[in-house]
mmCIF file of C-alpha atoms and ligand atoms in Angstrom:
data_model
loop_
_atom_site.group_PDB
_atom_site.id
_atom_site.type_symbol
_atom_site.label_atom_id
_atom_site.label_comp_id
_atom_site.label_asym_id
_atom_site.label_seq_id
_atom_site.Cartn_x
_atom_site.Cartn_y
_atom_site.Cartn_z
ATOM 1 C CA MET A 288 0.000 0.000 0.000
ATOM 2 C CA SER A 289 1.282 3.454 -0.822
ATOM 3 C CA ARG A 290 1.688 6.081 1.873
ATOM 4 C CA VAL A 291 -0.785 8.933 2.291
ATOM 5 C CA ILE A 292 -0.012 12.634 2.560
ATOM 6 C CA ASN A 293 -0.599 13.017 6.281
ATOM 7 C CA PHE A 294 -1.509 16.514 7.504
ATOM 8 C CA SER A 295 -1.965 15.355 11.105
ATOM 9 C CA SER A 296 -1.192 17.957 13.783
ATOM 10 C CA GLY A 297 0.626 15.368 15.880
ATOM 11 C CA PRO A 298 1.706 12.703 16.134
ATOM 12 C CA ALA A 299 2.654 13.722 12.617
ATOM 13 C CA SER A 300 4.516 12.641 9.499
ATOM 14 C CA LEU A 301 8.108 11.548 9.910
ATOM 15 C CA PRO A 302 10.802 11.501 7.220
ATOM 16 C CA GLU A 303 10.435 8.290 5.249
ATOM 17 C CA THR A 304 14.192 7.667 5.335
ATOM 18 C CA VAL A 305 14.003 7.651 9.138
ATOM 19 C CA LEU A 306 11.187 5.104 9.141
ATOM 20 C CA ARG A 307 13.132 2.923 6.699
ATOM 21 C CA GLN A 308 16.292 3.041 8.794
ATOM 22 C CA ALA A 309 14.318 2.197 11.936
ATOM 23 C CA ALA A 310 12.693 -0.703 10.093
ATOM 24 C CA SER A 311 16.041 -2.043 8.911
ATOM 25 C CA GLU A 312 17.452 -1.841 12.447
ATOM 26 C CA MET A 313 14.330 -3.141 14.190
ATOM 27 C CA LEU A 314 15.576 -6.626 15.052
ATOM 28 C CA ASN A 315 19.273 -5.949 15.312
ATOM 29 C CA TRP A 316 20.611 -2.479 16.016
ATOM 30 C CA GLN A 317 24.064 -2.065 14.489
ATOM 31 C CA GLY A 318 25.231 -5.598 15.197
ATOM 32 C CA SER A 319 24.152 -5.552 18.846
ATOM 33 C CA GLY A 320 21.803 -8.498 18.279
ATOM 34 C CA MET A 321 18.993 -6.513 19.936
ATOM 35 C CA SER A 322 16.238 -4.134 19.053
ATOM 36 C CA VAL A 323 16.672 -0.673 20.598
ATOM 37 C CA MET A 324 13.417 -1.440 22.437
ATOM 38 C CA GLU A 325 15.085 -4.368 24.195
ATOM 39 C CA MET A 326 18.219 -2.583 25.396
ATOM 40 C CA SER A 327 19.021 -1.717 28.977
ATOM 41 C CA HIS A 328 18.879 2.030 29.311
ATOM 42 C CA ARG A 329 22.180 1.849 31.184
ATOM 43 C CA GLY A 330 23.942 -0.408 28.692
ATOM 44 C CA PRO A 331 26.683 0.888 26.369
ATOM 45 C CA GLU A 332 24.477 0.710 23.248
ATOM 46 C CA PHE A 333 21.721 2.897 24.592
ATOM 47 C CA MET A 334 24.197 5.246 26.300
ATOM 48 C CA HIS A 335 25.644 5.806 22.846
ATOM 49 C CA ILE A 336 22.181 6.496 21.373
ATOM 50 C CA LEU A 337 21.331 8.939 24.176
ATOM 51 C CA ALA A 338 24.636 10.803 23.859
ATOM 52 C CA ASN A 339 24.176 11.008 20.096
ATOM 53 C CA THR A 340 20.651 12.432 20.407
ATOM 54 C CA GLN A 341 21.774 14.967 23.029
ATOM 55 C CA ALA A 342 24.755 16.019 20.901
ATOM 56 C CA LEU A 343 22.520 16.556 17.870
ATOM 57 C CA LEU A 344 20.110 18.654 19.949
ATOM 58 C CA LYS A 345 22.962 20.822 21.258
ATOM 59 C CA ASN A 346 24.469 21.155 17.832
ATOM 60 C CA LEU A 347 21.311 21.967 15.873
ATOM 61 C CA LEU A 348 19.920 24.427 18.427
ATOM 62 C CA GLY A 349 23.308 25.807 19.521
ATOM 63 C CA ILE A 350 22.477 25.164 23.174
ATOM 64 C CA PRO A 351 25.007 26.940 25.461
ATOM 65 C CA ASP A 352 26.839 24.959 28.150
ATOM 66 C CA ASN A 353 24.976 26.593 31.047
ATOM 67 C CA TYR A 354 21.803 24.786 29.994
ATOM 68 C CA ALA A 355 20.802 21.218 30.834
ATOM 69 C CA VAL A 356 19.194 19.142 28.078
ATOM 70 C CA LEU A 357 16.644 16.726 29.522
ATOM 71 C CA LEU A 358 14.687 13.993 27.750
ATOM 72 C CA LEU A 359 11.695 13.199 29.916
ATOM 73 C CA GLN A 360 8.297 11.529 29.834
ATOM 74 C CA GLY A 361 4.916 13.198 30.205
ATOM 75 C CA GLY A 362 4.646 15.450 27.167
ATOM 76 C CA ALA A 363 4.019 19.185 27.068
ATOM 77 C CA ILE A 364 0.810 18.864 29.081
ATOM 78 C CA ALA A 365 2.750 17.363 31.970
ATOM 79 C CA GLU A 366 5.270 20.205 31.608
ATOM 80 C CA ASN A 367 2.411 22.627 32.200
ATOM 81 C CA ALA A 368 2.568 21.396 35.800
ATOM 82 C CA ILE A 369 6.256 20.485 35.982
ATOM 83 C CA VAL A 370 7.464 23.959 34.965
ATOM 84 C CA PRO A 371 5.680 25.753 37.841
ATOM 85 C CA MET A 372 6.549 22.976 40.287
ATOM 86 C CA ASN A 373 10.221 23.628 39.543
ATOM 87 C CA LEU A 374 10.270 27.376 38.956
ATOM 88 C CA ILE A 375 7.363 29.188 40.586
ATOM 89 C CA GLY A 376 8.747 28.738 44.109
ATOM 90 C CA LYS A 377 11.254 31.558 43.604
ATOM 91 C CA THR A 378 8.650 34.314 44.133
ATOM 92 C CA GLY A 379 5.422 32.323 44.289
ATOM 93 C CA GLN A 380 4.043 33.886 41.139
ATOM 94 C CA ALA A 381 4.397 33.679 37.362
ATOM 95 C CA ASP A 382 3.160 35.560 34.295
ATOM 96 C CA TYR A 383 1.422 33.957 31.332
ATOM 97 C CA VAL A 384 0.799 35.275 27.845
ATOM 98 C CA VAL A 385 -2.326 33.659 26.445
ATOM 99 C CA SER A 386 -2.469 33.399 22.650
ATOM 100 C CA GLY A 387 -4.580 30.289 22.177
ATOM 101 C CA THR A 388 -5.823 27.005 23.546
ATOM 102 C CA TRP A 389 -2.419 25.651 24.537
ATOM 103 C CA SER A 390 -1.121 28.664 26.458
ATOM 104 C CA LEU A 391 -4.497 28.979 28.169
ATOM 105 C CA LYS A 392 -4.168 25.372 29.288
ATOM 106 C CA SER A 393 -0.642 26.049 30.527
ATOM 107 C CA GLN A 394 -1.858 28.983 32.582
ATOM 108 C CA GLN A 395 -4.780 27.094 34.092
ATOM 109 C CA GLU A 396 -2.537 24.239 35.157
ATOM 110 C CA ALA A 397 0.073 26.575 36.665
ATOM 111 C CA ALA A 398 -2.583 28.251 38.824
ATOM 112 C CA ARG A 399 -2.604 25.065 40.944
ATOM 113 C CA TYR A 400 0.958 25.786 42.072
ATOM 114 C CA GLY A 401 1.125 29.525 42.682
ATOM 115 C CA GLN A 402 -0.176 32.970 41.825
ATOM 116 C CA VAL A 403 -0.701 33.338 38.103
ATOM 117 C CA HIS A 404 -1.015 36.657 36.292
ATOM 118 C CA THR A 405 -2.189 37.144 32.699
ATOM 119 C CA ALA A 406 0.448 39.380 31.127
ATOM 120 C CA ALA A 407 -1.456 39.595 27.820
ATOM 121 C CA THR A 408 -4.244 37.722 26.076
ATOM 122 C CA SER A 409 -5.819 37.639 22.629
ATOM 123 C CA GLU A 410 -8.866 35.732 23.868
ATOM 124 C CA ALA A 411 -11.229 38.652 23.172
ATOM 125 C CA LEU A 412 -9.954 38.600 19.578
ATOM 126 C CA GLY A 413 -10.763 34.921 19.206
ATOM 127 C CA PHE A 414 -7.099 33.932 19.524
ATOM 128 C CA GLN A 415 -6.432 35.062 15.981
ATOM 129 C CA CYS A 416 -3.266 36.986 16.738
ATOM 130 C CA MET A 417 -0.209 37.008 18.984
ATOM 131 C CA PRO A 418 -0.342 39.757 21.647
ATOM 132 C CA SER A 419 2.380 42.252 20.656
ATOM 133 C CA GLN A 420 5.301 42.943 22.958
ATOM 134 C CA ALA A 421 3.857 46.388 23.809
ATOM 135 C CA GLU A 422 0.723 44.694 25.161
ATOM 136 C CA TRP A 423 2.638 42.509 27.612
ATOM 137 C CA LYS A 424 2.080 43.882 31.120
ATOM 138 C CA LEU A 425 4.266 41.983 33.541
ATOM 139 C CA SER A 426 3.500 41.724 37.249
ATOM 140 C CA ASP A 427 5.875 43.034 39.911
ATOM 141 C CA ASP A 428 7.955 39.987 40.637
ATOM 142 C CA PRO A 429 7.179 36.951 38.467
ATOM 143 C CA SER A 430 9.410 33.878 38.735
ATOM 144 C CA TYR A 431 9.136 33.556 34.955
ATOM 145 C CA VAL A 432 7.077 34.602 31.948
ATOM 146 C CA HIS A 433 5.500 31.815 29.900
ATOM 147 C CA PHE A 434 4.311 31.903 26.300
ATOM 148 C CA CYS A 435 3.623 29.440 23.496
ATOM 149 C CA SER A 436 5.705 30.004 20.356
ATOM 150 C CA ASN A 437 3.196 28.252 18.103
ATOM 151 C CA GLU A 438 -0.467 27.684 18.859
ATOM 152 C CA THR A 439 -1.064 24.405 17.078
ATOM 153 C CA ILE A 440 -4.863 24.607 17.168
ATOM 154 C CA GLY A 441 -5.434 28.219 16.080
ATOM 155 C CA GLY A 442 -2.468 28.390 13.726
ATOM 156 C CA VAL A 443 -0.910 31.432 15.442
ATOM 157 C CA GLU A 444 2.873 31.688 15.634
ATOM 158 C CA CYS A 445 5.122 34.136 17.440
ATOM 159 C CA HIS A 446 7.702 35.313 14.892
ATOM 160 C CA TRP A 447 9.844 37.341 17.305
ATOM 161 C CA THR A 448 11.709 36.603 20.513
ATOM 162 C CA PRO A 449 9.982 38.280 23.462
ATOM 163 C CA ASP A 450 12.091 40.586 25.610
ATOM 164 C CA VAL A 451 11.273 40.315 29.315
ATOM 165 C CA GLY A 452 14.538 41.710 30.669
ATOM 166 C CA ASP A 453 16.121 39.647 33.425
ATOM 167 C CA ILE A 454 13.008 37.580 34.087
ATOM 168 C CA PRO A 455 13.359 34.022 32.785
ATOM 169 C CA LEU A 456 11.404 33.486 29.576
ATOM 170 C CA VAL A 457 9.713 30.076 29.323
ATOM 171 C CA ALA A 458 8.401 28.774 25.999
ATOM 172 C CA ASP A 459 6.223 25.871 24.949
ATOM 173 C CA MET A 460 7.811 25.164 21.557
ATOM 174 C CA SER A 461 6.119 21.811 21.009
ATOM 175 C CA SER A 462 4.899 22.552 17.510
ATOM 176 C CA ASN A 463 7.619 24.725 16.000
ATOM 177 C CA ILE A 464 10.873 23.595 17.559
ATOM 178 C CA MET A 465 13.459 22.616 14.908
ATOM 179 C CA SER A 466 11.515 24.556 12.275
ATOM 180 C CA ARG A 467 14.020 27.475 12.298
ATOM 181 C CA PRO A 468 17.075 28.642 14.259
ATOM 182 C CA VAL A 469 16.456 29.718 17.866
ATOM 183 C CA ASP A 470 18.672 31.823 20.138
ATOM 184 C CA VAL A 471 18.432 29.583 23.200
ATOM 185 C CA SER A 472 20.367 32.097 25.337
ATOM 186 C CA ARG A 473 17.314 34.389 25.271
ATOM 187 C CA TYR A 474 15.283 31.769 27.167
ATOM 188 C CA GLY A 475 15.301 30.458 30.696
ATOM 189 C CA LEU A 476 13.516 27.272 29.706
ATOM 190 C CA ILE A 477 12.204 25.697 26.514
ATOM 191 C CA TYR A 478 10.042 22.585 26.436
ATOM 192 C CA ALA A 479 8.570 20.590 23.595
ATOM 193 C CA GLY A 480 6.913 17.252 23.054
ATOM 194 C CA ALA A 481 8.598 15.395 20.208
ATOM 195 C CA GLN A 482 5.614 14.314 18.152
ATOM 196 C CA LYS A 483 5.213 17.404 15.975
ATOM 197 C CA ASN A 484 8.652 18.080 14.548
ATOM 198 C CA MET A 485 11.160 15.757 16.219
ATOM 199 C CA GLY A 486 9.922 12.198 16.449
ATOM 200 C CA PRO A 487 7.259 9.997 18.002
ATOM 201 C CA SER A 488 5.216 10.824 21.085
ATOM 202 C CA GLY A 489 6.574 9.734 24.442
ATOM 203 C CA VAL A 490 9.659 11.923 24.798
ATOM 204 C CA THR A 491 9.677 15.531 25.946
ATOM 205 C CA LEU A 492 12.630 17.848 25.460
ATOM 206 C CA VAL A 493 13.349 20.298 28.282
ATOM 207 C CA ILE A 494 16.183 22.795 27.908
ATOM 208 C CA VAL A 495 16.688 24.590 31.212
ATOM 209 C CA ARG A 496 19.250 27.160 32.350
ATOM 210 C CA ARG A 497 21.009 25.682 35.328
ATOM 211 C CA ASP A 498 20.785 28.740 37.564
ATOM 212 C CA LEU A 499 16.972 28.475 37.580
ATOM 213 C CA TRP A 500 16.754 25.392 39.673
ATOM 214 C CA GLY A 501 16.874 25.212 43.445
ATOM 215 C CA HIS A 502 13.303 26.463 43.884
ATOM 216 C CA ALA A 503 11.341 23.243 43.322
ATOM 217 C CA LEU A 504 8.207 22.976 45.448
ATOM 218 C CA PRO A 505 8.505 20.196 48.063
ATOM 219 C CA ILE A 506 5.681 18.284 46.331
ATOM 220 C CA THR A 507 7.692 17.971 43.089
ATOM 221 C CA PRO A 508 8.014 14.275 42.160
ATOM 222 C CA SER A 509 11.630 13.124 41.810
ATOM 223 C CA ALA A 510 11.059 12.093 38.206
ATOM 224 C CA PHE A 511 9.952 15.662 37.466
ATOM 225 C CA ASN A 512 12.660 17.522 39.347
ATOM 226 C CA TYR A 513 14.862 19.212 36.726
ATOM 227 C CA GLN A 514 17.958 19.422 38.908
ATOM 228 C CA LEU A 515 17.733 15.782 39.930
ATOM 229 C CA GLN A 516 17.112 14.683 36.334
ATOM 230 C CA ALA A 517 20.067 16.765 35.113
ATOM 231 C CA GLU A 518 22.325 15.260 37.779
ATOM 232 C CA HIS A 519 21.269 11.797 36.629
ATOM 233 C CA ASP A 520 21.410 12.474 32.874
ATOM 234 C CA SER A 521 17.606 12.070 32.553
ATOM 235 C CA MET A 522 17.798 8.641 34.183
ATOM 236 C CA VAL A 523 16.031 9.133 37.521
ATOM 237 C CA ASN A 524 13.412 6.950 35.854
ATOM 238 C CA THR A 525 13.753 4.845 32.724
ATOM 239 C CA PRO A 526 13.725 7.311 29.848
ATOM 240 C CA PRO A 527 11.572 6.678 26.743
ATOM 241 C CA THR A 528 14.389 4.829 25.025
ATOM 242 C CA TYR A 529 12.847 3.993 21.658
ATOM 243 C CA ALA A 530 11.420 7.505 21.227
ATOM 244 C CA ILE A 531 14.862 8.953 21.998
ATOM 245 C CA TYR A 532 16.395 6.708 19.355
ATOM 246 C CA ILE A 533 13.887 7.811 16.693
ATOM 247 C CA MET A 534 14.379 11.436 17.729
ATOM 248 C CA GLY A 535 18.101 10.977 17.103
ATOM 249 C CA LEU A 536 17.404 9.651 13.610
ATOM 250 C CA VAL A 537 15.091 12.595 12.845
ATOM 251 C CA LEU A 538 17.669 15.106 14.093
ATOM 252 C CA GLN A 539 20.397 13.438 12.049
ATOM 253 C CA HIS A 540 18.137 13.729 9.018
ATOM 254 C CA ILE A 541 17.574 17.448 9.712
ATOM 255 C CA GLN A 542 21.321 17.949 9.965
ATOM 256 C CA GLN A 543 21.916 16.136 6.686
ATOM 257 C CA GLU A 544 19.294 18.304 5.021
ATOM 258 C CA GLY A 545 21.192 21.466 6.005
ATOM 259 C CA GLY A 546 20.118 22.109 9.603
ATOM 260 C CA LEU A 547 17.639 24.645 10.930
ATOM 261 C CA LYS A 548 18.414 27.370 8.368
ATOM 262 C CA ALA A 549 17.416 24.977 5.597
ATOM 263 C CA MET A 550 14.298 23.972 7.567
ATOM 264 C CA ALA A 551 13.358 27.644 7.969
ATOM 265 C CA GLU A 552 13.617 28.273 4.218
ATOM 266 C CA LEU A 553 11.602 25.199 3.380
ATOM 267 C CA ASN A 554 8.907 25.959 5.960
ATOM 268 C CA GLN A 555 8.648 29.545 4.776
ATOM 269 C CA ALA A 556 8.202 28.412 1.185
ATOM 270 C CA LYS A 557 5.630 25.750 2.066
ATOM 271 C CA SER A 558 3.442 27.983 4.191
ATOM 272 C CA ALA A 559 3.677 30.930 1.766
ATOM 273 C CA LEU A 560 2.353 28.666 -0.979
ATOM 274 C CA LEU A 561 -0.822 28.023 1.014
ATOM 275 C CA TYR A 562 -1.298 31.527 2.420
ATOM 276 C CA ASP A 563 -0.849 33.122 -1.016
ATOM 277 C CA PHE A 564 -3.465 30.796 -2.372
ATOM 278 C CA LEU A 565 -5.857 31.461 0.539
ATOM 279 C CA ASP A 566 -5.449 35.238 0.186
ATOM 280 C CA HIS A 567 -6.389 35.100 -3.487
ATOM 281 C CA SER A 568 -9.319 32.750 -3.028
ATOM 282 C CA ALA A 569 -12.933 33.836 -2.760
ATOM 283 C CA PHE A 570 -13.837 30.352 -1.553
ATOM 284 C CA PHE A 571 -11.273 29.633 1.191
ATOM 285 C CA SER A 572 -10.009 31.972 3.882
ATOM 286 C CA ASN A 573 -7.569 32.147 6.764
ATOM 287 C CA ARG A 574 -8.566 34.294 9.754
ATOM 288 C CA VAL A 575 -5.250 34.788 11.511
ATOM 289 C CA ALA A 576 -3.565 38.208 11.542
ATOM 290 C CA PRO A 577 -1.085 38.000 8.611
ATOM 291 C CA ALA A 578 1.947 38.846 10.769
ATOM 292 C CA ASP A 579 1.163 36.003 13.185
ATOM 293 C CA ARG A 580 0.318 33.187 10.814
ATOM 294 C CA SER A 581 1.812 29.826 11.645
ATOM 295 C CA ARG A 582 4.237 28.211 9.217
ATOM 296 C CA MET A 583 3.438 24.867 10.847
ATOM 297 C CA ASN A 584 -0.364 24.744 11.126
ATOM 298 C CA VAL A 585 -2.246 26.471 8.336
ATOM 299 C CA THR A 586 -5.879 26.878 9.393
ATOM 300 C CA PHE A 587 -8.578 27.731 6.877
ATOM 301 C CA PHE A 588 -12.309 27.797 6.346
ATOM 302 C CA LEU A 589 -14.564 27.077 3.386
ATOM 303 C CA ARG A 590 -16.921 29.946 2.613
ATOM 304 C CA ASP A 591 -19.725 27.419 2.368
ATOM 305 C CA GLU A 592 -19.217 25.162 5.373
ATOM 306 C CA THR A 593 -21.883 22.715 4.204
ATOM 307 C CA LEU A 594 -19.157 21.522 1.803
ATOM 308 C CA ASN A 595 -16.745 20.594 4.608
ATOM 309 C CA ALA A 596 -17.554 16.891 4.523
ATOM 310 C CA GLU A 597 -17.194 16.723 0.749
ATOM 311 C CA PHE A 598 -13.901 18.611 0.910
ATOM 312 C CA LEU A 599 -12.494 16.126 3.414
ATOM 313 C CA GLN A 600 -13.872 13.082 1.636
ATOM 314 C CA ASP A 601 -12.504 14.069 -1.781
ATOM 315 C CA ALA A 602 -9.148 14.919 -0.229
ATOM 316 C CA GLU A 603 -9.014 11.503 1.371
ATOM 317 C CA ALA A 604 -9.888 9.841 -1.936
ATOM 318 C CA GLN A 605 -6.785 11.555 -3.325
ATOM 319 C CA GLY A 606 -4.582 10.343 -0.487
ATOM 320 C CA MET A 607 -4.633 13.462 1.694
ATOM 321 C CA VAL A 608 -5.706 12.803 5.280
ATOM 322 C CA GLN A 609 -6.181 14.618 8.602
ATOM 323 C CA LEU A 610 -7.220 18.011 7.195
ATOM 324 C CA ARG A 611 -10.118 18.502 9.591
ATOM 325 C CA GLY A 612 -9.529 21.397 11.983
ATOM 326 C CA HIS A 613 -9.407 20.868 15.737
ATOM 327 C CA ARG A 614 -12.909 20.525 17.187
ATOM 328 C CA ILE A 615 -12.415 23.725 19.194
ATOM 329 C CA ALA A 616 -11.434 25.784 16.143
ATOM 330 C CA GLY A 617 -13.600 24.187 13.446
ATOM 331 C CA GLY A 618 -12.795 24.499 9.744
ATOM 332 C CA MET A 619 -9.676 22.912 8.319
ATOM 333 C CA ARG A 620 -6.047 22.670 9.296
ATOM 334 C CA ALA A 621 -3.049 21.537 7.290
ATOM 335 C CA SER A 622 -0.134 20.732 9.570
ATOM 336 C CA ILE A 623 3.019 20.972 7.498
ATOM 337 C CA TYR A 624 5.948 20.305 9.800
ATOM 338 C CA ASN A 625 9.545 19.755 8.675
ATOM 339 C CA ALA A 626 8.871 16.287 7.316
ATOM 340 C CA MET A 627 6.159 17.507 4.916
ATOM 341 C CA PRO A 628 7.737 17.992 1.484
ATOM 342 C CA LEU A 629 7.000 21.046 -0.683
ATOM 343 C CA SER A 630 5.561 18.772 -3.361
ATOM 344 C CA ALA A 631 2.888 17.526 -0.928
ATOM 345 C CA VAL A 632 1.877 21.097 -0.114
ATOM 346 C CA GLN A 633 1.646 21.796 -3.863
ATOM 347 C CA THR A 634 -0.610 18.767 -4.222
ATOM 348 C CA LEU A 635 -2.899 20.159 -1.517
ATOM 349 C CA ARG A 636 -2.949 23.604 -3.090
ATOM 350 C CA ASP A 637 -3.795 22.123 -6.514
ATOM 351 C CA TYR A 638 -6.587 20.092 -4.942
ATOM 352 C CA MET A 639 -8.008 23.185 -3.229
ATOM 353 C CA PHE A 640 -7.810 25.156 -6.472
ATOM 354 C CA ALA A 641 -9.707 22.428 -8.345
ATOM 355 C CA PHE A 642 -12.292 22.098 -5.554
ATOM 356 C CA GLU A 643 -12.899 25.831 -5.607
ATOM 357 C CA LYS A 644 -13.326 25.845 -9.386
ATOM 358 C CA ARG A 645 -15.763 22.960 -9.196
ATOM 359 C CA HIS A 646 -17.915 24.814 -6.675
ATOM 360 C CA ALA A 647 -17.595 28.341 -8.038
HETATM 361 C C1 PLP B 886 0.651 19.022 21.055
HETATM 362 C C2 PLP B 886 0.891 20.168 21.965
HETATM 363 C C3 PLP B 886 0.794 20.034 23.359
HETATM 364 C C4 PLP B 886 0.359 18.743 24.041
HETATM 365 O O1 PLP B 886 1.318 17.782 24.011
HETATM 366 P P1 PLP B 886 1.100 16.405 24.803
HETATM 367 O O2 PLP B 886 2.147 15.530 24.254
HETATM 368 O O3 PLP B 886 -0.291 15.912 24.506
HETATM 369 O O4 PLP B 886 1.276 16.663 26.238
HETATM 370 C C5 PLP B 886 1.063 21.143 24.135
HETATM 371 N N1 PLP B 886 1.421 22.319 23.587
HETATM 372 C C6 PLP B 886 1.502 22.486 22.250
HETATM 373 C C7 PLP B 886 1.900 23.815 21.691
HETATM 374 C C8 PLP B 886 1.246 21.417 21.397
HETATM 375 O O5 PLP B 886 1.332 21.567 20.069
#
């Protein structure tokens, strides 16, 4: 059976070469006589895989030495609690910028662990833009300021690095990490689940500046204590070994393709193709403020929403799946992460053009 063009928001498409390599190594990883899934996490083979994945992360993102790179379980939703558990104890309060469903969820979870202040929100505008820097009103003494760099559901992306002075900046980068270069030194902490741009679900990347720890709330579970995990090289508990291995293969693939600069160019070209089409269409539209449109999740609506089912059905008949928007947002969404080739985005655009013509 041939493979579909998969526009899933996550878990999402992976590079086919990665899947093929994983398949070829499934029963016997590099002469070890074992599958990666069967290896002791403390054995020399897996230690090599872990070190390789960590080195690729540091190399691709240019992570400075004063940051710890953790590979944990729980996903970004668990981090919504783990971040405040580790960081909010410094002053007891934290600021949140709310630009969509995910950052709202982060804020609500954090409120269980301390005082939470909304520094800015675009909720009244239907989460169709990123609150500008000028709108951010920080509280007196926040332990950190949290924002989401790409709202996967609304299709809103922050295309600038916020400036919050000496206060640690915390970012949920789950859905746009590895899509372009990032100046890690501008952040106190970055977290991201792997299943959008880096690999399968099950592993969560946390990049944390070492001077931020030491304030963990006493209730913080050991497995979720950043300092403890850093001191044990993410092995306080058994790490998600197979997911870390696949992440390493994906990162190696990104490096071979030219690194994050090349990813940025490709993602810019792919998303521009769709937004240009949407802006010239009388049949489809995107509702996000042009300056804040996501390069990863392109959301759009049909003018006549009674045709939604037909649009999805015909797309599926042509091998394009998972275009339905999130139930909260409605409409359609094409998630076009790193692994989505330009040719697949062209195929979608051509399909949309033909559908529009047919229903004009
Ligand atoms: C997918 C996603 C999450 C949720 O990740 P889980 O793995 O389900 O915890 C959180 N934040 C953003 C921005 C996401 O895209």
